[in-house]
mmCIF file of C-alpha atoms in Angstrom:
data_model
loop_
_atom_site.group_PDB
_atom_site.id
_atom_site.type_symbol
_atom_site.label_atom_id
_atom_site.label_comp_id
_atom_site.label_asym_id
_atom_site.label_seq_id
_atom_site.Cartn_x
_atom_site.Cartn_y
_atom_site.Cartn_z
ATOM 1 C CA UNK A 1 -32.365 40.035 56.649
ATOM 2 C CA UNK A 2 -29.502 40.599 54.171
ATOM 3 C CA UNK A 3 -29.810 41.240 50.670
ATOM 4 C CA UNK A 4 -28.700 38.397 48.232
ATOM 5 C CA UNK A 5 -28.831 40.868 45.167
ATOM 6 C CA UNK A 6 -25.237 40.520 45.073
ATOM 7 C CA UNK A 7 -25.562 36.258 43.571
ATOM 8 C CA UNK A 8 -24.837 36.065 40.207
ATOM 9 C CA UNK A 9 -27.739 34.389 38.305
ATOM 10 C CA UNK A 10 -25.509 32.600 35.988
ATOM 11 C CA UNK A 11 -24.376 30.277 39.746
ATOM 12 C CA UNK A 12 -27.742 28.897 39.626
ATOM 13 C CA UNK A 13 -27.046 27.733 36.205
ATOM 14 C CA UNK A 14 -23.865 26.175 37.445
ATOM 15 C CA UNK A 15 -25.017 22.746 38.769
ATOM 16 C CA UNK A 16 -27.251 21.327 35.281
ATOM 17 C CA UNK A 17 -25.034 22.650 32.842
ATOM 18 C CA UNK A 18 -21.970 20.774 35.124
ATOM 19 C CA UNK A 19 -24.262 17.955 34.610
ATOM 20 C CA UNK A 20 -25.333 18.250 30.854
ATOM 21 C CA UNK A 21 -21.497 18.431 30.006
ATOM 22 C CA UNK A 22 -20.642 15.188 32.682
ATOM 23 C CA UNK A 23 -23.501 13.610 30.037
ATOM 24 C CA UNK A 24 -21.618 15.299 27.260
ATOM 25 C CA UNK A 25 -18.553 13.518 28.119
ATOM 26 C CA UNK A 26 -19.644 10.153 28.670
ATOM 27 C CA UNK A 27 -21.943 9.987 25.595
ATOM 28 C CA UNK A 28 -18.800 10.939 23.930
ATOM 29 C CA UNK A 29 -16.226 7.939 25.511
ATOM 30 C CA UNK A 30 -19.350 5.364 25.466
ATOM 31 C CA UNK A 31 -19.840 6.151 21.791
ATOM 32 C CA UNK A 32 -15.848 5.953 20.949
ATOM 33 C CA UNK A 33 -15.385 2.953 23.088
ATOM 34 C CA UNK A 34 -18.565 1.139 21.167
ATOM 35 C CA UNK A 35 -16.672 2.521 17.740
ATOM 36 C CA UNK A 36 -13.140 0.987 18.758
ATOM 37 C CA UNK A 37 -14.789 -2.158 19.718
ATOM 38 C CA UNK A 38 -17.091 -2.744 16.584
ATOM 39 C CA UNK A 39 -13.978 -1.763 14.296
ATOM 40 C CA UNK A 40 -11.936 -4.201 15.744
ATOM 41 C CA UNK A 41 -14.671 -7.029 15.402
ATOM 42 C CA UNK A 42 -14.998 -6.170 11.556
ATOM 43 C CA UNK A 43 -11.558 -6.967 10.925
ATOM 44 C CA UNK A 44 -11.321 -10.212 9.351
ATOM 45 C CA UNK A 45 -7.861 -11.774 8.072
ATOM 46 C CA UNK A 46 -7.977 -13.869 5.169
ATOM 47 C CA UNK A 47 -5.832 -17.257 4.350
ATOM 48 C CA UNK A 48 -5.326 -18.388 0.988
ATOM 49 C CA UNK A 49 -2.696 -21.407 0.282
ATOM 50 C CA UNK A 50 -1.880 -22.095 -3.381
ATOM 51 C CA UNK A 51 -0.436 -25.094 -4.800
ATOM 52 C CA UNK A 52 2.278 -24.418 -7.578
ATOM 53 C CA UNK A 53 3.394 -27.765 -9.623
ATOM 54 C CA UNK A 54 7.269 -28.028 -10.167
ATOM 55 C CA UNK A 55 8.747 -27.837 -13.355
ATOM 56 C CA UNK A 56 12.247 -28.829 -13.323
ATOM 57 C CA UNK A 57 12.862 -27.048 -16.440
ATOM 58 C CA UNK A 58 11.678 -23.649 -15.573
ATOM 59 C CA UNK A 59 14.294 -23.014 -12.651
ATOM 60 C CA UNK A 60 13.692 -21.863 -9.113
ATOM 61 C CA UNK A 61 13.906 -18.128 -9.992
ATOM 62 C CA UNK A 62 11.156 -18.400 -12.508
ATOM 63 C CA UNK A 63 9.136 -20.349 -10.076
ATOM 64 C CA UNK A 64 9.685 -17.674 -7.870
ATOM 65 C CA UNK A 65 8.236 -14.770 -9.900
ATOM 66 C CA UNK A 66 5.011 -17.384 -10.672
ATOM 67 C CA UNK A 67 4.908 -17.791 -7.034
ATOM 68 C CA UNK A 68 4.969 -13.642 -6.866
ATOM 69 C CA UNK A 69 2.527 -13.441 -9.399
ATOM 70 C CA UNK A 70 0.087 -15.901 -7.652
ATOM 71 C CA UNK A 71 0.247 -14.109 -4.288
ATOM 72 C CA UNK A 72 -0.207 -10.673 -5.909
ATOM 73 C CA UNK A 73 -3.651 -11.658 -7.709
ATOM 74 C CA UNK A 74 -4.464 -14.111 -4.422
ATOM 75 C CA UNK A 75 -4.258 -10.708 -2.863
ATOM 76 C CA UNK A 76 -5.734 -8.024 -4.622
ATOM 77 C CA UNK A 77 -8.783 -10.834 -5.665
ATOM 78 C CA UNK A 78 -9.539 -11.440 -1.852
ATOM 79 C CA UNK A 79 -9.327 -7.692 -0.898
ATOM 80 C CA UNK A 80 -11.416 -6.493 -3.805
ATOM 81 C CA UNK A 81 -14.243 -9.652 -3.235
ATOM 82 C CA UNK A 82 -14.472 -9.389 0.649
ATOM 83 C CA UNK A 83 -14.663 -5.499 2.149
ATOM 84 C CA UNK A 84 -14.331 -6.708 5.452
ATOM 85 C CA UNK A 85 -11.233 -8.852 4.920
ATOM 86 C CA UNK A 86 -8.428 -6.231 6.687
ATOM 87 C CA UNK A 87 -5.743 -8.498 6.164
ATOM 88 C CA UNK A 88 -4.580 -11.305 3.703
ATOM 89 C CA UNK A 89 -2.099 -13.975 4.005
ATOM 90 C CA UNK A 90 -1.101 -15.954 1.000
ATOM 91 C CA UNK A 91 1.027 -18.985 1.332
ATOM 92 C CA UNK A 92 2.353 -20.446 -2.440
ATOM 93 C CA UNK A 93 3.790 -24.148 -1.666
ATOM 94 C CA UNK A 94 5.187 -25.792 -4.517
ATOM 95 C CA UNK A 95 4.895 -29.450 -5.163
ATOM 96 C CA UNK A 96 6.566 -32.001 -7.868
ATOM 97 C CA UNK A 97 4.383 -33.669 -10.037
ATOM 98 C CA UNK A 98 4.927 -36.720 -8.257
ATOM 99 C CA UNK A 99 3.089 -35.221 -5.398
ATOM 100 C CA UNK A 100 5.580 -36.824 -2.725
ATOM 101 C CA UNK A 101 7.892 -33.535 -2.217
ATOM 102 C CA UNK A 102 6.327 -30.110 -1.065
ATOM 103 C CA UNK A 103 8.081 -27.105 0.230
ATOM 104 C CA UNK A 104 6.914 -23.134 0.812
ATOM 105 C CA UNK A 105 8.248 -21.011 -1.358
ATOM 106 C CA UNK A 106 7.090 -17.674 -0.279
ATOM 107 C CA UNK A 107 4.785 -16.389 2.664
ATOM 108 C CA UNK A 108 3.201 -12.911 1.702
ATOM 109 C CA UNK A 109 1.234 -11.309 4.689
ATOM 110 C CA UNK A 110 -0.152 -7.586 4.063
ATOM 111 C CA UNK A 111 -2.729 -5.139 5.446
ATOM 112 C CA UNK A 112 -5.310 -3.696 3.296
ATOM 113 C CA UNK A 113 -4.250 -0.236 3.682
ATOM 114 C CA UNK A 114 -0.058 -1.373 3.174
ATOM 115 C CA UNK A 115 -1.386 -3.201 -0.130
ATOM 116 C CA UNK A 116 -2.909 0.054 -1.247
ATOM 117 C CA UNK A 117 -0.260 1.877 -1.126
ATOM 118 C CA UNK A 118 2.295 -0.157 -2.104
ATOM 119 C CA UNK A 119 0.862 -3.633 -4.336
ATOM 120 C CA UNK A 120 4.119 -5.233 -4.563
ATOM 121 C CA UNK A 121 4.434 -9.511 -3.390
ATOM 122 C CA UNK A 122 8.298 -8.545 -3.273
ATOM 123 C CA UNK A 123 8.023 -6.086 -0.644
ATOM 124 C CA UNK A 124 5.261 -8.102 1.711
ATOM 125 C CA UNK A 125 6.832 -11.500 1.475
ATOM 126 C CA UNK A 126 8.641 -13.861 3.260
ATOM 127 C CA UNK A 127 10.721 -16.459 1.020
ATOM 128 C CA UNK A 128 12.251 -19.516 1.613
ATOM 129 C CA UNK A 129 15.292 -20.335 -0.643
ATOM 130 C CA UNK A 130 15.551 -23.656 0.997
ATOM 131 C CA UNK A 131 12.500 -24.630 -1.056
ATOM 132 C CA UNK A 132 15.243 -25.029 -3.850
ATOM 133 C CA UNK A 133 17.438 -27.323 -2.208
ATOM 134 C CA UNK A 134 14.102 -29.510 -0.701
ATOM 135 C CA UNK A 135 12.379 -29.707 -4.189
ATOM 136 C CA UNK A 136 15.440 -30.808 -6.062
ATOM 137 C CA UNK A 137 15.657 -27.595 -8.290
ATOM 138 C CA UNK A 138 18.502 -25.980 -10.151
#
């Protein structure tokens, strides 16, 4: 018979702390994963389309800035009414009064977090100077 005084007692220990830390680990990815996944179903984005009535007096580069000025309280209106809302896009179409010409004058599409750092309509939007030429304005 030998003698097994020589086994470390800390090797019996070996095979349910290997499995308390295998638990460990995959607690840790399921709960991540289940994070990810619920964070991405939160995110909402938000569409808002505004009418703007032509005024042939006013110009196309003070329509412009009204247009700006629409999208930036469009914006910050939607993002501080709806918490979930991660993203807003604000589309300002102006139209004559005659309501027979329409064109897009600016497309403004901006994450929460961008619009918190910088709340600018200049910086987040897309314009369309051709709106000028297909509303008849000088």
């Amino acid at each position: 018979m030998k003698n097994k005084s020589h086994v470390s007692p800390t090797c019996s220990m070996a095979p349910p702390l290997l499995r308390f830390t295998n638990y460990l680990l995959l607690s840790a990815i399921a709960t991540l994963s289940t994070m990810v996944i619920a964070g991405a179903g939160f995110a909402e984005r938000r569409e808002v389309d505004i009418r703007l009535l032509v005024n042939q007096d006013e110009g196309f580069t003070v329509m412009t800035r009204k247009a700006e000025i629409l999208a930036r309280s469009a914006a910050q209106r939607t993002f501080d009414r709806e918490v979930l809302v991660s993203d807003v896009s604000v589309k300002v179409t102006a139209q004559n009064l005659n309501q027979d010409q329409a064109a897009i004058i600016l497309q403004m599409i901006v994450s929460r977090r961008d619009w918190a750092s910088r709340p600018d309509p200049k910086i987040w939007s897309t314009y369309f100077p051709m709106a000028k030429a297909l509303l008849g304005i000088q």
